Tab-separated table of C-alpha atoms in Angstrom:
chain	number	residue	atom	x	y	z
A	1	MET	CA	0.000	0.000	0.000
A	2	ALA	CA	1.424	3.382	-1.013
A	3	ASP	CA	2.070	6.132	1.510
A	4	VAL	CA	-0.938	8.399	1.358
A	5	LYS	CA	-0.376	11.739	3.052
A	6	LYS	CA	-3.553	13.238	4.367
A	7	LYS	CA	-4.108	16.727	2.969
A	8	PRO	CA	-4.778	19.450	5.539
A	9	ASN	CA	-8.363	20.624	5.789
A	10	PRO	CA	-8.801	23.885	3.799
A	11	ILE	CA	-10.334	25.588	6.862
A	12	ASP	CA	-7.290	24.642	8.965
A	13	VAL	CA	-4.996	26.023	6.252
A	14	HIS	CA	-7.031	29.236	6.095
A	15	VAL	CA	-7.077	29.716	9.881
A	16	GLY	CA	-3.325	29.067	9.954
A	17	SER	CA	-2.672	31.641	7.239
A	18	ARG	CA	-4.748	34.194	9.160
A	19	ILE	CA	-2.732	33.478	12.320
A	20	ARG	CA	0.444	34.083	10.326
A	21	LEU	CA	-0.989	37.249	8.773
A	22	ARG	CA	-1.932	38.777	12.116
A	23	ARG	CA	1.292	37.659	13.797
A	24	ASN	CA	3.281	39.363	11.028
A	25	MET	CA	1.084	42.471	11.172
A	26	VAL	CA	1.918	42.958	14.854
A	27	GLY	CA	5.585	42.092	14.284
A	28	MET	CA	5.623	39.003	16.507
A	29	SER	CA	7.889	36.022	15.854
A	30	GLN	CA	6.686	32.433	15.876
A	31	GLU	CA	8.943	31.860	18.876
A	32	LYS	CA	7.379	34.733	20.840
A	33	LEU	CA	3.839	33.560	20.075
A	34	GLY	CA	4.817	30.024	21.067
A	35	ASP	CA	6.350	31.269	24.330
A	36	ASN	CA	3.142	33.151	25.149
A	37	LEU	CA	1.159	29.959	24.546
A	38	GLY	CA	3.617	27.623	26.279
A	39	ILE	CA	4.383	25.695	23.072
A	40	THR	CA	7.292	25.516	20.612
A	41	PHE	CA	7.711	27.654	17.510
A	42	GLN	CA	7.573	24.403	15.515
A	43	GLN	CA	4.003	23.911	16.745
A	44	ILE	CA	3.190	27.461	15.595
A	45	GLN	CA	4.658	26.573	12.185
A	46	LYS	CA	2.392	23.527	11.991
A	47	TYR	CA	-0.636	25.631	12.903
A	48	GLU	CA	0.248	28.252	10.301
A	49	LYS	CA	0.657	25.630	7.560
A	50	GLY	CA	-2.604	23.946	8.535
A	51	THR	CA	-0.729	20.703	9.244
A	52	ASN	CA	-2.070	20.692	12.805
A	53	ARG	CA	-5.550	21.843	13.706
A	54	VAL	CA	-5.898	24.636	16.276
A	55	GLY	CA	-8.287	23.750	19.101
A	56	ALA	CA	-10.942	26.210	20.227
A	57	SER	CA	-9.293	27.147	23.534
A	58	ARG	CA	-5.902	27.584	21.844
A	59	LEU	CA	-7.469	29.736	19.109
A	60	GLN	CA	-9.073	31.900	21.800
A	61	ALA	CA	-5.676	32.281	23.497
A	62	ILE	CA	-4.058	33.217	20.157
A	63	SER	CA	-6.773	35.805	19.504
A	64	ASP	CA	-6.162	37.318	22.956
A	65	ILE	CA	-2.388	37.465	22.433
A	66	LEU	CA	-2.729	38.935	18.925
A	67	GLN	CA	-5.520	41.276	20.094
A	68	ILE	CA	-8.004	40.312	17.417
A	69	PRO	CA	-11.474	38.697	17.636
A	70	VAL	CA	-11.645	34.954	16.930
A	71	SER	CA	-13.891	35.711	13.936
A	72	PHE	CA	-10.872	37.305	12.202
A	73	PHE	CA	-9.386	33.845	11.645
A	74	PHE	CA	-12.447	32.720	9.677
A	75	GLU	CA	-12.957	35.786	7.450
A	76	GLY	CA	-12.870	34.715	3.808
A	77	ALA	CA	-12.663	31.020	4.736
A	78	PRO	CA	-13.416	28.463	2.013
A	79	GLY	CA	-17.097	27.592	1.968
A	80	HIS	CA	-17.819	30.493	4.318
A	81	SER	CA	-20.574	32.539	2.742
A	82	GLU	CA	-20.820	36.177	3.661
A	83	PRO	CA	-24.168	37.938	3.864
A	84	ASP	CA	-25.157	39.630	0.634
A	85	GLY	CA	-24.006	42.997	1.941
A	86	ASN	CA	-21.007	43.178	-0.368
A	87	GLY	CA	-22.862	44.956	-3.152
A	88	PHE	CA	-20.541	45.261	-6.135
A	89	ALA	CA	-17.403	44.227	-4.240
A	90	GLU	CA	-14.911	42.257	-6.283
A	91	ALA	CA	-15.252	38.493	-5.838
A	92	GLY	CA	-12.323	36.899	-4.012
A	93	ASN	CA	-11.219	40.328	-2.801
A	94	ALA	CA	-10.033	39.045	0.582
A	95	ASN	CA	-7.779	36.380	-0.912
A	96	TYR	CA	-5.431	38.637	-2.833
A	97	VAL	CA	-5.307	41.099	0.080
A	98	VAL	CA	-4.287	38.307	2.449
A	99	ASP	CA	-1.719	37.029	-0.058
A	100	PHE	CA	-0.319	40.545	-0.458
A	101	LEU	CA	-0.146	41.189	3.286
A	102	ASN	CA	1.552	37.820	3.794
A	103	SER	CA	4.330	38.838	1.390
A	104	THR	CA	7.447	40.581	2.659
A	105	GLU	CA	6.847	43.592	0.412
A	106	GLY	CA	3.199	43.877	1.392
A	107	LEU	CA	4.024	43.766	5.063
A	108	GLN	CA	6.793	46.381	4.711
A	109	LEU	CA	4.585	48.662	2.625
A	110	ASN	CA	1.705	48.331	5.079
A	111	ARG	CA	3.877	49.115	8.112
A	112	ALA	CA	5.454	52.132	6.421
A	113	PHE	CA	2.108	53.435	5.157
A	114	ILE	CA	0.522	53.245	8.622
A	115	LYS	CA	3.280	55.510	9.969
A	116	ILE	CA	2.258	58.316	7.593
A	117	GLY	CA	0.079	60.602	9.699
A	118	ASP	CA	-0.912	63.201	7.122
A	119	PRO	CA	-3.966	62.073	5.070
A	120	LYS	CA	-2.878	64.234	2.120
A	121	VAL	CA	0.500	62.502	2.002
A	122	ARG	CA	-1.223	59.115	2.201
A	123	ARG	CA	-3.397	60.102	-0.767
A	124	ARG	CA	-0.283	61.129	-2.733
A	125	VAL	CA	1.367	57.792	-1.984
A	126	ILE	CA	-1.740	55.961	-3.235
A	127	ASP	CA	-1.767	58.103	-6.384
A	128	LEU	CA	1.950	57.397	-6.934
A	129	VAL	CA	1.529	53.642	-6.564
A	130	ARG	CA	-1.523	53.674	-8.837
A	131	ALA	CA	0.405	55.653	-11.510
A	132	LEU	CA	3.372	53.269	-11.281
A	133	GLY	CA	1.022	50.296	-11.661
A	134	GLU	CA	-0.534	51.859	-14.749
A	135	MET	CA	2.934	52.382	-16.226
A	136	GLU	CA	3.614	48.651	-15.783
A	137	GLU	CA	0.417	47.766	-17.666
A	138	SER	CA	1.418	49.832	-20.732
């Protein structure tokens, strides 16, 4: 009989990616999160990959440490239907945002952008990035 590796449940993978996203957003290492939970950073890695399922009490503890509601971990989850309050929002919008924020560049850009206090400067940065993106399309 061939070795059959069980694929992680898509919900577990999604929850893990949201843990990683939030942990990166607050600038916390896997080791620090593990220390706060009394587990190893390797266990955090397994959670973030979806290899190991996060229990309810552990997920609550993670949400407390990362200062985010538990519902955050399920936003945009596969098979999770949102109420029809999205109007004309782009389908799959949350997925590319999560992917972007999980990237090194996305995280750096987000952290730097948040530090800009002046709304007019923020608007100029958005306009600059939009113009550069349009130049790439040409």
